[in-house]
mmCIF file of N, CA and C and ligand atoms in Angstrom:
data_model
loop_
_atom_site.group_PDB
_atom_site.id
_atom_site.type_symbol
_atom_site.label_atom_id
_atom_site.label_comp_id
_atom_site.label_asym_id
_atom_site.label_seq_id
_atom_site.Cartn_x
_atom_site.Cartn_y
_atom_site.Cartn_z
ATOM 1 N N UNK A 1 101.083 85.673 122.543
ATOM 2 C CA UNK A 1 102.255 86.246 122.984
ATOM 3 C C UNK A 1 102.440 87.481 121.760
ATOM 4 N N UNK A 2 103.022 88.633 121.773
ATOM 5 C CA UNK A 2 103.354 89.476 121.653
ATOM 6 C C UNK A 2 105.395 89.147 121.161
ATOM 7 N N UNK A 3 105.146 89.560 118.929
ATOM 8 C CA UNK A 3 106.770 88.441 118.263
ATOM 9 C C UNK A 3 107.640 89.338 119.290
ATOM 10 N N UNK A 4 107.182 90.816 118.865
ATOM 11 C CA UNK A 4 107.837 91.966 118.657
ATOM 12 C C UNK A 4 107.672 93.180 120.246
ATOM 13 N N UNK A 5 109.130 93.654 120.698
ATOM 14 C CA UNK A 5 108.478 94.941 122.041
ATOM 15 C C UNK A 5 107.265 96.288 121.212
ATOM 16 N N UNK A 6 107.018 96.295 120.268
ATOM 17 C CA UNK A 6 106.686 97.044 119.788
ATOM 18 C C UNK A 6 105.235 96.132 119.623
ATOM 19 N N UNK A 7 105.205 95.659 119.169
ATOM 20 C CA UNK A 7 103.125 95.257 118.868
ATOM 21 C C UNK A 7 102.430 95.676 119.657
ATOM 22 N N UNK A 8 102.766 96.315 121.855
ATOM 23 C CA UNK A 8 101.550 97.252 122.476
ATOM 24 C C UNK A 8 101.588 98.023 121.888
ATOM 25 N N UNK A 9 103.038 99.014 121.286
ATOM 26 C CA UNK A 9 101.852 100.105 120.781
ATOM 27 C C UNK A 9 101.822 100.150 119.383
ATOM 28 N N UNK A 10 101.235 99.045 118.866
ATOM 29 C CA UNK A 10 100.507 99.349 117.758
ATOM 30 C C UNK A 10 98.711 100.276 117.975
ATOM 31 N N UNK A 11 98.680 101.458 116.809
ATOM 32 C CA UNK A 11 97.378 101.971 117.311
ATOM 33 C C UNK A 11 96.898 101.663 115.773
ATOM 34 N N UNK A 12 95.320 101.245 115.378
ATOM 35 C CA UNK A 12 94.714 101.091 114.476
ATOM 36 C C UNK A 12 94.736 102.373 114.286
ATOM 37 N N UNK A 13 94.707 101.970 112.670
ATOM 38 C CA UNK A 13 94.028 102.999 111.738
ATOM 39 C C UNK A 13 93.793 103.158 110.365
ATOM 40 N N UNK A 14 93.359 104.372 109.653
ATOM 41 C CA UNK A 14 92.508 104.417 109.070
ATOM 42 C C UNK A 14 94.350 104.249 107.334
ATOM 43 N N UNK A 15 93.099 103.317 106.274
ATOM 44 C CA UNK A 15 94.881 102.762 105.332
ATOM 45 C C UNK A 15 95.464 104.342 104.897
ATOM 46 N N UNK A 16 94.425 105.255 104.940
ATOM 47 C CA UNK A 16 94.413 106.952 103.942
ATOM 48 C C UNK A 16 95.717 107.849 105.075
ATOM 49 N N UNK A 17 95.629 107.209 106.019
ATOM 50 C CA UNK A 17 95.920 107.688 106.800
ATOM 51 C C UNK A 17 97.048 107.200 107.198
ATOM 52 N N UNK A 18 97.661 105.823 106.775
ATOM 53 C CA UNK A 18 98.594 105.222 106.976
ATOM 54 C C UNK A 18 99.781 105.484 105.465
ATOM 55 N N UNK A 19 98.582 106.227 104.497
ATOM 56 C CA UNK A 19 99.596 106.482 103.723
ATOM 57 C C UNK A 19 100.008 107.914 103.270
ATOM 58 N N UNK A 20 99.835 108.926 104.140
ATOM 59 C CA UNK A 20 100.416 110.026 104.830
ATOM 60 C C UNK A 20 101.319 109.634 105.465
ATOM 61 N N UNK A 21 101.051 109.217 105.823
ATOM 62 C CA UNK A 21 101.932 109.224 107.016
ATOM 63 C C UNK A 21 103.297 108.502 106.330
ATOM 64 N N UNK A 22 103.430 107.125 105.804
ATOM 65 C CA UNK A 22 104.263 106.881 105.216
ATOM 66 C C UNK A 22 105.279 107.825 104.108
ATOM 67 N N UNK A 23 104.231 108.165 103.972
ATOM 68 C CA UNK A 23 104.816 109.487 102.844
ATOM 69 C C UNK A 23 106.002 110.553 103.166
ATOM 70 N N UNK A 24 105.147 110.919 104.563
ATOM 71 C CA UNK A 24 105.320 112.247 105.035
ATOM 72 C C UNK A 24 107.182 111.396 105.881
ATOM 73 N N UNK A 25 106.903 109.909 106.779
ATOM 74 C CA UNK A 25 108.520 109.553 107.022
ATOM 75 C C UNK A 25 109.380 109.836 105.453
ATOM 76 N N UNK A 26 108.630 109.682 104.383
ATOM 77 C CA UNK A 26 109.538 108.623 103.182
ATOM 78 C C UNK A 26 110.070 110.620 103.051
ATOM 79 N N UNK A 27 109.797 111.432 103.081
ATOM 80 C CA UNK A 27 110.218 112.412 102.107
ATOM 81 C C UNK A 27 111.656 113.356 103.367
ATOM 82 N N UNK A 28 111.497 112.485 104.339
ATOM 83 C CA UNK A 28 112.153 113.099 104.618
ATOM 84 C C UNK A 28 113.215 113.096 104.741
ATOM 85 N N UNK A 29 114.253 112.941 104.900
ATOM 86 C CA UNK A 29 115.856 113.822 103.961
ATOM 87 C C UNK A 29 116.641 112.500 104.877
ATOM 88 N N UNK A 30 116.590 112.178 106.737
ATOM 89 C CA UNK A 30 117.211 110.625 107.381
ATOM 90 C C UNK A 30 116.338 109.653 107.573
ATOM 91 N N UNK A 31 115.267 110.158 107.291
ATOM 92 C CA UNK A 31 114.296 108.556 107.222
ATOM 93 C C UNK A 31 113.930 107.731 106.062
ATOM 94 N N UNK A 32 114.139 108.929 105.193
ATOM 95 C CA UNK A 32 114.433 108.077 104.261
ATOM 96 C C UNK A 32 114.999 106.988 103.385
ATOM 97 N N UNK A 33 116.085 107.174 104.184
ATOM 98 C CA UNK A 33 117.213 105.613 104.290
ATOM 99 C C UNK A 33 116.258 104.369 105.198
ATOM 100 N N UNK A 34 115.705 104.266 105.418
ATOM 101 C CA UNK A 34 115.480 103.251 106.677
ATOM 102 C C UNK A 34 114.382 102.050 105.333
ATOM 103 N N UNK A 35 114.766 100.984 106.032
ATOM 104 C CA UNK A 35 114.386 99.624 105.388
ATOM 105 C C UNK A 35 112.877 100.052 104.715
ATOM 106 N N UNK A 36 111.709 99.587 104.199
ATOM 107 C CA UNK A 36 110.428 100.016 104.030
ATOM 108 C C UNK A 36 109.649 99.690 104.963
ATOM 109 N N UNK A 37 110.116 97.655 106.536
ATOM 110 C CA UNK A 37 109.018 97.603 106.630
ATOM 111 C C UNK A 37 109.136 98.517 108.028
ATOM 112 N N UNK A 38 110.740 98.729 108.325
ATOM 113 C CA UNK A 38 110.741 99.903 109.393
ATOM 114 C C UNK A 38 109.781 101.194 109.685
ATOM 115 N N UNK A 39 109.565 101.391 108.298
ATOM 116 C CA UNK A 39 108.474 102.629 108.329
ATOM 117 C C UNK A 39 107.458 102.054 108.189
ATOM 118 N N UNK A 40 107.314 101.099 107.463
ATOM 119 C CA UNK A 40 105.662 100.317 108.037
ATOM 120 C C UNK A 40 105.371 100.041 109.599
ATOM 121 N N UNK A 41 106.279 99.434 110.014
ATOM 122 C CA UNK A 41 106.446 99.729 111.999
ATOM 123 C C UNK A 41 105.945 100.833 112.266
ATOM 124 N N UNK A 42 106.727 101.932 112.202
ATOM 125 C CA UNK A 42 106.283 103.265 112.793
ATOM 126 C C UNK A 42 104.833 103.756 112.658
ATOM 127 N N UNK A 43 105.099 103.611 111.441
ATOM 128 C CA UNK A 43 102.901 104.163 110.775
ATOM 129 C C UNK A 43 102.227 103.323 111.675
ATOM 130 N N UNK A 44 102.482 102.206 111.837
ATOM 131 C CA UNK A 44 102.301 101.421 113.171
ATOM 132 C C UNK A 44 101.648 101.504 114.833
ATOM 133 N N UNK A 45 102.785 102.662 114.865
ATOM 134 C CA UNK A 45 102.430 103.057 116.023
ATOM 135 C C UNK A 45 102.518 104.221 117.097
ATOM 136 N N UNK A 46 102.180 104.962 115.430
ATOM 137 C CA UNK A 46 102.410 106.061 115.785
ATOM 138 C C UNK A 46 100.939 106.248 116.456
ATOM 139 N N UNK A 47 100.096 108.124 117.499
ATOM 140 C CA UNK A 47 99.220 107.993 118.578
ATOM 141 C C UNK A 47 99.070 109.381 117.960
ATOM 142 N N UNK A 48 97.420 110.504 118.206
ATOM 143 C CA UNK A 48 97.512 111.334 117.600
ATOM 144 C C UNK A 48 97.508 112.460 119.364
ATOM 145 N N UNK A 49 97.545 113.781 119.229
ATOM 146 C CA UNK A 49 98.315 114.020 119.433
ATOM 147 C C UNK A 49 97.036 115.872 119.936
ATOM 148 N N UNK A 50 97.160 116.421 120.062
ATOM 149 C CA UNK A 50 96.991 118.130 120.377
ATOM 150 C C UNK A 50 97.370 118.470 121.167
ATOM 151 N N UNK A 51 97.957 120.564 120.155
ATOM 152 C CA UNK A 51 98.388 121.436 120.861
ATOM 153 C C UNK A 51 97.488 122.215 120.496
ATOM 154 N N UNK A 52 97.285 123.377 121.744
ATOM 155 C CA UNK A 52 96.542 124.519 121.831
ATOM 156 C C UNK A 52 97.473 125.257 120.726
ATOM 157 N N UNK A 53 96.427 126.525 120.307
ATOM 158 C CA UNK A 53 97.505 127.785 120.665
ATOM 159 C C UNK A 53 98.222 128.253 121.440
ATOM 160 N N UNK A 54 99.566 128.908 120.788
ATOM 161 C CA UNK A 54 100.733 129.254 121.952
ATOM 162 C C UNK A 54 101.757 128.075 122.303
ATOM 163 N N UNK A 55 100.984 126.644 122.535
ATOM 164 C CA UNK A 55 101.991 125.798 123.418
ATOM 165 C C UNK A 55 102.912 125.224 122.035
ATOM 166 N N UNK A 56 104.115 124.751 123.848
ATOM 167 C CA UNK A 56 105.456 123.376 122.157
ATOM 168 C C UNK A 56 105.443 122.792 122.464
ATOM 169 N N UNK A 57 105.229 122.390 121.831
ATOM 170 C CA UNK A 57 105.504 120.736 121.206
ATOM 171 C C UNK A 57 106.767 120.580 121.570
ATOM 172 N N UNK A 58 108.314 121.682 121.351
ATOM 173 C CA UNK A 58 109.413 120.665 120.921
ATOM 174 C C UNK A 58 110.265 122.037 122.397
ATOM 175 N N UNK A 59 111.107 122.151 122.830
ATOM 176 C CA UNK A 59 111.910 123.527 123.310
ATOM 177 C C UNK A 59 113.254 123.088 122.789
ATOM 178 N N UNK A 60 114.054 124.010 122.938
ATOM 179 C CA UNK A 60 114.936 123.596 122.061
ATOM 180 C C UNK A 60 116.198 123.429 123.053
ATOM 181 N N UNK A 61 117.261 122.461 123.209
ATOM 182 C CA UNK A 61 118.187 122.038 124.497
ATOM 183 C C UNK A 61 117.147 121.219 125.487
ATOM 184 N N UNK A 62 115.809 120.779 125.005
ATOM 185 C CA UNK A 62 115.516 118.975 126.099
ATOM 186 C C UNK A 62 115.776 118.265 125.405
ATOM 187 N N UNK A 63 115.629 116.697 126.002
ATOM 188 C CA UNK A 63 116.122 115.995 125.851
ATOM 189 C C UNK A 63 115.383 115.121 125.072
ATOM 190 N N UNK A 64 114.932 114.775 123.580
ATOM 191 C CA UNK A 64 113.797 114.253 122.952
ATOM 192 C C UNK A 64 113.461 112.914 122.557
ATOM 193 N N UNK A 65 112.116 113.384 122.926
ATOM 194 C CA UNK A 65 111.265 111.743 123.991
ATOM 195 C C UNK A 65 110.556 111.268 122.523
ATOM 196 N N UNK A 66 110.024 112.415 121.858
ATOM 197 C CA UNK A 66 109.349 111.981 120.394
ATOM 198 C C UNK A 66 109.671 112.345 119.578
ATOM 199 N N UNK A 67 109.146 111.961 118.168
ATOM 200 C CA UNK A 67 108.934 112.095 116.603
ATOM 201 C C UNK A 67 107.695 112.386 115.871
ATOM 202 N N UNK A 68 107.694 113.551 114.865
ATOM 203 C CA UNK A 68 106.148 113.909 115.103
ATOM 204 C C UNK A 68 105.983 114.328 113.312
ATOM 205 N N UNK A 69 104.894 113.532 113.004
ATOM 206 C CA UNK A 69 104.512 114.416 111.876
ATOM 207 C C UNK A 69 103.239 115.472 111.571
ATOM 208 N N UNK A 70 103.461 116.423 111.498
ATOM 209 C CA UNK A 70 101.822 117.062 111.844
ATOM 210 C C UNK A 70 101.013 117.112 111.026
ATOM 211 N N UNK A 71 99.862 116.961 111.548
ATOM 212 C CA UNK A 71 98.590 116.305 110.547
ATOM 213 C C UNK A 71 97.586 117.742 109.771
ATOM 214 N N UNK A 72 97.360 118.775 110.529
ATOM 215 C CA UNK A 72 96.419 119.543 111.081
ATOM 216 C C UNK A 72 97.385 121.191 111.925
ATOM 217 N N UNK A 73 97.364 122.150 111.240
ATOM 218 C CA UNK A 73 97.805 123.264 111.375
ATOM 219 C C UNK A 73 98.611 123.779 111.193
ATOM 220 N N UNK A 74 99.220 125.145 112.231
ATOM 221 C CA UNK A 74 100.712 125.468 111.499
ATOM 222 C C UNK A 74 101.786 125.693 113.385
ATOM 223 N N UNK A 75 102.714 125.232 112.172
ATOM 224 C CA UNK A 75 103.875 125.116 113.174
ATOM 225 C C UNK A 75 104.719 125.910 113.670
ATOM 226 N N UNK A 76 105.149 126.861 114.046
ATOM 227 C CA UNK A 76 106.787 127.544 114.185
ATOM 228 C C UNK A 76 108.179 127.173 114.585
ATOM 229 N N UNK A 77 109.349 127.020 113.798
ATOM 230 C CA UNK A 77 110.367 126.903 114.081
ATOM 231 C C UNK A 77 111.426 127.865 115.395
ATOM 232 N N UNK A 78 111.948 127.991 115.797
ATOM 233 C CA UNK A 78 112.546 129.171 116.361
ATOM 234 C C UNK A 78 113.844 128.222 116.801
ATOM 235 N N UNK A 79 114.673 129.140 117.122
ATOM 236 C CA UNK A 79 115.919 129.151 117.367
ATOM 237 C C UNK A 79 116.725 130.176 118.433
ATOM 238 N N UNK A 80 117.084 130.449 119.785
ATOM 239 C CA UNK A 80 117.038 131.607 120.575
ATOM 240 C C UNK A 80 116.352 132.169 120.528
ATOM 241 N N UNK A 81 114.885 132.182 120.227
ATOM 242 C CA UNK A 81 113.504 132.671 120.322
ATOM 243 C C UNK A 81 113.599 133.173 118.685
ATOM 244 N N UNK A 82 114.300 133.455 117.855
ATOM 245 C CA UNK A 82 113.956 134.159 116.513
ATOM 246 C C UNK A 82 113.337 132.384 115.536
ATOM 247 N N UNK A 83 112.445 133.480 115.335
ATOM 248 C CA UNK A 83 111.699 133.096 113.834
ATOM 249 C C UNK A 83 112.181 132.160 112.747
ATOM 250 N N UNK A 84 112.520 130.578 112.899
ATOM 251 C CA UNK A 84 113.467 130.069 111.553
ATOM 252 C C UNK A 84 112.827 130.139 110.505
ATOM 253 N N UNK A 85 111.567 129.416 110.532
ATOM 254 C CA UNK A 85 110.461 129.162 109.319
ATOM 255 C C UNK A 85 109.100 128.135 110.149
ATOM 256 N N UNK A 86 108.333 127.891 109.222
ATOM 257 C CA UNK A 86 107.636 127.465 109.638
ATOM 258 C C UNK A 86 106.971 125.651 109.231
ATOM 259 N N UNK A 87 106.294 124.929 109.636
ATOM 260 C CA UNK A 87 106.686 123.128 109.519
ATOM 261 C C UNK A 87 105.467 122.981 108.453
ATOM 262 N N UNK A 88 105.308 122.634 106.696
ATOM 263 C CA UNK A 88 104.104 122.704 106.295
ATOM 264 C C UNK A 88 103.549 121.243 107.132
ATOM 265 N N UNK A 89 102.193 121.357 106.566
ATOM 266 C CA UNK A 89 100.967 119.828 107.089
ATOM 267 C C UNK A 89 102.330 118.707 106.559
ATOM 268 N N UNK A 90 102.032 117.872 107.164
ATOM 269 C CA UNK A 90 102.343 116.046 106.291
ATOM 270 C C UNK A 90 103.558 116.327 106.215
ATOM 271 N N UNK A 91 104.663 116.885 107.197
ATOM 272 C CA UNK A 91 106.084 116.940 107.597
ATOM 273 C C UNK A 91 106.368 116.475 108.691
ATOM 274 N N UNK A 92 107.725 116.201 108.559
ATOM 275 C CA UNK A 92 108.054 115.661 109.771
ATOM 276 C C UNK A 92 109.338 116.164 110.153
ATOM 277 N N UNK A 93 108.881 116.169 112.191
ATOM 278 C CA UNK A 93 109.709 117.244 112.925
ATOM 279 C C UNK A 93 109.769 116.464 113.934
ATOM 280 N N UNK A 94 111.036 116.624 114.421
ATOM 281 C CA UNK A 94 111.530 116.195 116.227
ATOM 282 C C UNK A 94 112.012 114.759 115.842
ATOM 283 N N UNK A 95 112.726 114.679 114.766
ATOM 284 C CA UNK A 95 113.553 113.610 114.176
ATOM 285 C C UNK A 95 115.142 113.285 114.803
ATOM 286 N N UNK A 96 115.493 114.266 114.432
ATOM 287 C CA UNK A 96 116.915 114.677 114.862
ATOM 288 C C UNK A 96 117.581 114.755 116.091
ATOM 289 N N UNK A 97 116.080 115.097 117.547
ATOM 290 C CA UNK A 97 116.958 113.740 118.644
ATOM 291 C C UNK A 97 117.118 112.588 118.332
ATOM 292 N N UNK A 98 116.247 112.386 118.031
ATOM 293 C CA UNK A 98 115.892 110.414 118.378
ATOM 294 C C UNK A 98 117.041 110.652 117.080
ATOM 295 N N UNK A 99 117.372 110.806 116.382
ATOM 296 C CA UNK A 99 117.979 109.761 115.115
ATOM 297 C C UNK A 99 119.639 109.782 116.173
ATOM 298 N N UNK A 100 119.967 110.547 116.600
ATOM 299 C CA UNK A 100 121.479 111.526 116.542
ATOM 300 C C UNK A 100 121.877 111.242 118.402
ATOM 301 N N UNK A 101 120.408 110.749 119.396
ATOM 302 C CA UNK A 101 120.755 111.093 120.800
ATOM 303 C C UNK A 101 120.923 112.358 120.999
ATOM 304 N N UNK A 102 120.273 113.241 120.275
ATOM 305 C CA UNK A 102 121.033 115.173 120.970
ATOM 306 C C UNK A 102 119.969 115.319 121.390
ATOM 307 N N UNK A 103 120.518 116.288 122.222
ATOM 308 C CA UNK A 103 119.273 118.042 122.297
ATOM 309 C C UNK A 103 118.408 118.492 121.934
ATOM 310 N N UNK A 104 116.863 118.385 122.071
ATOM 311 C CA UNK A 104 116.415 119.220 120.808
ATOM 312 C C UNK A 104 116.968 120.809 119.952
ATOM 313 N N UNK A 105 117.249 120.554 118.489
ATOM 314 C CA UNK A 105 118.223 121.631 118.241
ATOM 315 C C UNK A 105 117.573 122.764 117.736
ATOM 316 N N UNK A 106 116.428 123.274 118.001
ATOM 317 C CA UNK A 106 115.213 124.147 117.541
ATOM 318 C C UNK A 106 113.908 123.770 118.647
ATOM 319 N N UNK A 107 112.967 124.967 119.346
ATOM 320 C CA UNK A 107 112.031 124.796 119.566
ATOM 321 C C UNK A 107 110.736 124.349 118.250
ATOM 322 N N UNK A 108 109.783 124.018 118.344
ATOM 323 C CA UNK A 108 108.976 124.278 117.727
ATOM 324 C C UNK A 108 106.885 124.481 118.774
ATOM 325 N N UNK A 109 106.600 125.364 117.843
ATOM 326 C CA UNK A 109 105.267 125.959 118.685
ATOM 327 C C UNK A 109 104.280 125.838 117.959
ATOM 328 N N UNK A 110 102.934 125.945 118.703
ATOM 329 C CA UNK A 110 101.505 125.397 117.933
ATOM 330 C C UNK A 110 101.036 127.036 117.688
ATOM 331 N N UNK A 111 101.323 127.875 116.214
ATOM 332 C CA UNK A 111 100.590 129.079 115.961
ATOM 333 C C UNK A 111 99.007 129.042 116.448
ATOM 334 N N UNK A 112 98.409 128.015 115.862
ATOM 335 C CA UNK A 112 97.113 127.464 116.095
ATOM 336 C C UNK A 112 96.413 126.744 116.398
ATOM 337 N N UNK A 113 95.115 125.809 116.740
ATOM 338 C CA UNK A 113 95.115 124.806 117.312
ATOM 339 C C UNK A 113 96.155 123.110 116.407
ATOM 340 N N UNK A 114 96.999 122.421 116.529
ATOM 341 C CA UNK A 114 97.221 121.696 115.986
ATOM 342 C C UNK A 114 97.214 120.413 115.964
ATOM 343 N N UNK A 115 97.556 119.433 115.093
ATOM 344 C CA UNK A 115 97.211 117.812 115.491
ATOM 345 C C UNK A 115 98.165 117.353 114.930
ATOM 346 N N UNK A 116 98.931 116.487 115.693
ATOM 347 C CA UNK A 116 100.508 115.559 115.660
ATOM 348 C C UNK A 116 99.928 114.363 115.386
ATOM 349 N N UNK A 117 100.900 113.568 114.509
ATOM 350 C CA UNK A 117 101.071 112.295 115.317
ATOM 351 C C UNK A 117 101.977 111.472 115.081
ATOM 352 N N UNK A 118 102.390 110.692 116.573
ATOM 353 C CA UNK A 118 103.554 111.451 117.501
ATOM 354 C C UNK A 118 103.896 109.545 117.898
ATOM 355 N N UNK A 119 105.303 109.528 116.972
ATOM 356 C CA UNK A 119 106.266 107.989 117.912
ATOM 357 C C UNK A 119 107.091 108.027 118.762
ATOM 358 N N UNK A 120 107.104 106.982 120.041
ATOM 359 C CA UNK A 120 107.839 107.856 121.256
ATOM 360 C C UNK A 120 109.571 106.843 120.911
ATOM 361 N N UNK A 121 109.994 107.798 121.224
ATOM 362 C CA UNK A 121 112.038 107.366 121.184
ATOM 363 C C UNK A 121 111.766 105.967 121.707
ATOM 364 N N UNK A 122 111.321 104.907 122.214
ATOM 365 C CA UNK A 122 111.713 103.702 123.013
ATOM 366 C C UNK A 122 111.353 102.813 121.791
ATOM 367 N N UNK A 123 109.753 103.418 121.591
ATOM 368 C CA UNK A 123 108.933 101.819 120.318
ATOM 369 C C UNK A 123 110.530 102.363 118.698
ATOM 370 N N UNK A 124 110.611 103.551 118.119
ATOM 371 C CA UNK A 124 111.725 103.929 117.226
ATOM 372 C C UNK A 124 112.816 103.097 117.617
ATOM 373 N N UNK A 125 113.106 103.056 118.504
ATOM 374 C CA UNK A 125 114.348 102.608 119.649
ATOM 375 C C UNK A 125 113.647 101.079 119.254
ATOM 376 N N UNK A 126 113.233 100.109 119.581
ATOM 377 C CA UNK A 126 112.931 98.860 119.099
ATOM 378 C C UNK A 126 113.523 98.542 118.044
ATOM 379 N N UNK A 127 111.809 98.915 117.471
ATOM 380 C CA UNK A 127 111.729 99.169 115.856
ATOM 381 C C UNK A 127 113.051 99.228 114.851
ATOM 382 N N UNK A 128 113.621 99.412 115.528
ATOM 383 C CA UNK A 128 115.874 99.565 114.640
ATOM 384 C C UNK A 128 116.051 98.419 115.408
ATOM 385 N N UNK A 129 116.230 98.296 116.169
ATOM 386 C CA UNK A 129 116.039 96.226 117.053
ATOM 387 C C UNK A 129 116.104 95.366 116.254
ATOM 388 N N UNK A 130 114.586 95.618 116.149
ATOM 389 C CA UNK A 130 113.286 94.392 115.701
ATOM 390 C C UNK A 130 114.241 93.396 114.162
ATOM 391 N N UNK A 131 114.187 95.021 113.250
ATOM 392 C CA UNK A 131 114.693 94.466 111.610
ATOM 393 C C UNK A 131 116.349 94.062 111.524
ATOM 394 N N UNK A 132 117.387 94.553 113.065
ATOM 395 C CA UNK A 132 118.474 93.654 113.124
ATOM 396 C C UNK A 132 118.022 92.278 113.727
ATOM 397 N N UNK A 133 117.919 92.032 114.430
ATOM 398 C CA UNK A 133 117.351 90.380 114.608
ATOM 399 C C UNK A 133 116.583 90.001 114.122
ATOM 400 N N UNK A 134 115.660 90.026 112.986
ATOM 401 C CA UNK A 134 115.330 89.508 111.966
ATOM 402 C C UNK A 134 115.815 89.310 111.376
ATOM 403 N N UNK A 135 116.905 90.341 110.511
ATOM 404 C CA UNK A 135 118.287 89.781 109.514
ATOM 405 C C UNK A 135 118.918 88.571 110.201
ATOM 406 N N UNK A 136 118.949 88.886 111.465
ATOM 407 C CA UNK A 136 120.257 88.206 111.980
ATOM 408 C C UNK A 136 119.871 86.071 111.933
ATOM 409 N N UNK A 137 118.738 86.403 112.180
ATOM 410 C CA UNK A 137 117.851 85.077 111.964
ATOM 411 C C UNK A 137 118.553 84.523 111.066
ATOM 412 N N UNK A 138 118.124 85.227 109.222
ATOM 413 C CA UNK A 138 118.231 84.041 108.290
ATOM 414 C C UNK A 138 119.498 83.906 108.228
ATOM 415 N N UNK A 139 120.619 83.831 108.983
ATOM 416 C CA UNK A 139 121.985 83.276 108.188
ATOM 417 C C UNK A 139 122.441 81.987 109.463
HETATM 418 P P1 CMP B 201 114.736 118.170 116.578
HETATM 419 O O1 CMP B 201 115.783 119.190 116.641
HETATM 420 O O2 CMP B 201 114.888 115.936 116.992
HETATM 421 O O3 CMP B 201 114.165 119.281 117.717
HETATM 422 C C1 CMP B 201 113.692 120.299 117.257
HETATM 423 C C2 CMP B 201 113.309 120.178 115.392
HETATM 424 O O4 CMP B 201 113.166 120.930 115.120
HETATM 425 C C3 CMP B 201 113.901 119.081 114.965
HETATM 426 O O5 CMP B 201 114.156 117.952 115.038
HETATM 427 C C4 CMP B 201 114.069 119.255 113.102
HETATM 428 O O6 CMP B 201 112.975 118.286 112.921
HETATM 429 C C5 CMP B 201 114.000 121.002 113.166
HETATM 430 N N1 CMP B 201 114.405 122.143 112.247
HETATM 431 C C6 CMP B 201 115.494 121.775 113.625
HETATM 432 N N2 CMP B 201 115.632 122.958 112.512
HETATM 433 C C7 CMP B 201 115.030 123.445 111.606
HETATM 434 C C8 CMP B 201 115.146 124.923 111.075
HETATM 435 N N3 CMP B 201 116.427 125.082 109.992
HETATM 436 N N4 CMP B 201 114.567 124.280 109.870
HETATM 437 C C9 CMP B 201 113.694 123.899 109.934
HETATM 438 N N5 CMP B 201 112.937 122.690 110.325
HETATM 439 C C10 CMP B 201 114.527 122.914 111.774
#
């Protein structure tokens, strides 16, 4: 029987991929405060997705159901159709709506064909919950 509710979301991946995903999550200013085990669990549960040129990965104002790490290609960030910046490879994005239960603060669009690693919101929340339960068991 799976020990944790997110065990079924685990996706096997190469050690080298896990390393770059761990680094990408840890360099995010909000996620770097999480525990090592939480980051490890997040990496274990991420899965790959591709987006074609011109596709929206995120639309401003919509609810957020995923957190992403860019693995390949180029993404532009827009607010109200104004270009703000581009996202560099091995950067985390889409974390704000997941962490703060808010709607998306900006739109993110694929400039060319893009590969991302994705973590579902529900899995993220279960990972946060698991650590709280494990800690509670120690007392
Ligand atoms: P989120 O609000 O969930 O969805 C849109 C994402 O775009 C947001 O999380 C950040 O990851 C990213 N983002 C928002 N504003 C900026 C910005 N000014 N520069 C770079 N990235 C941004």
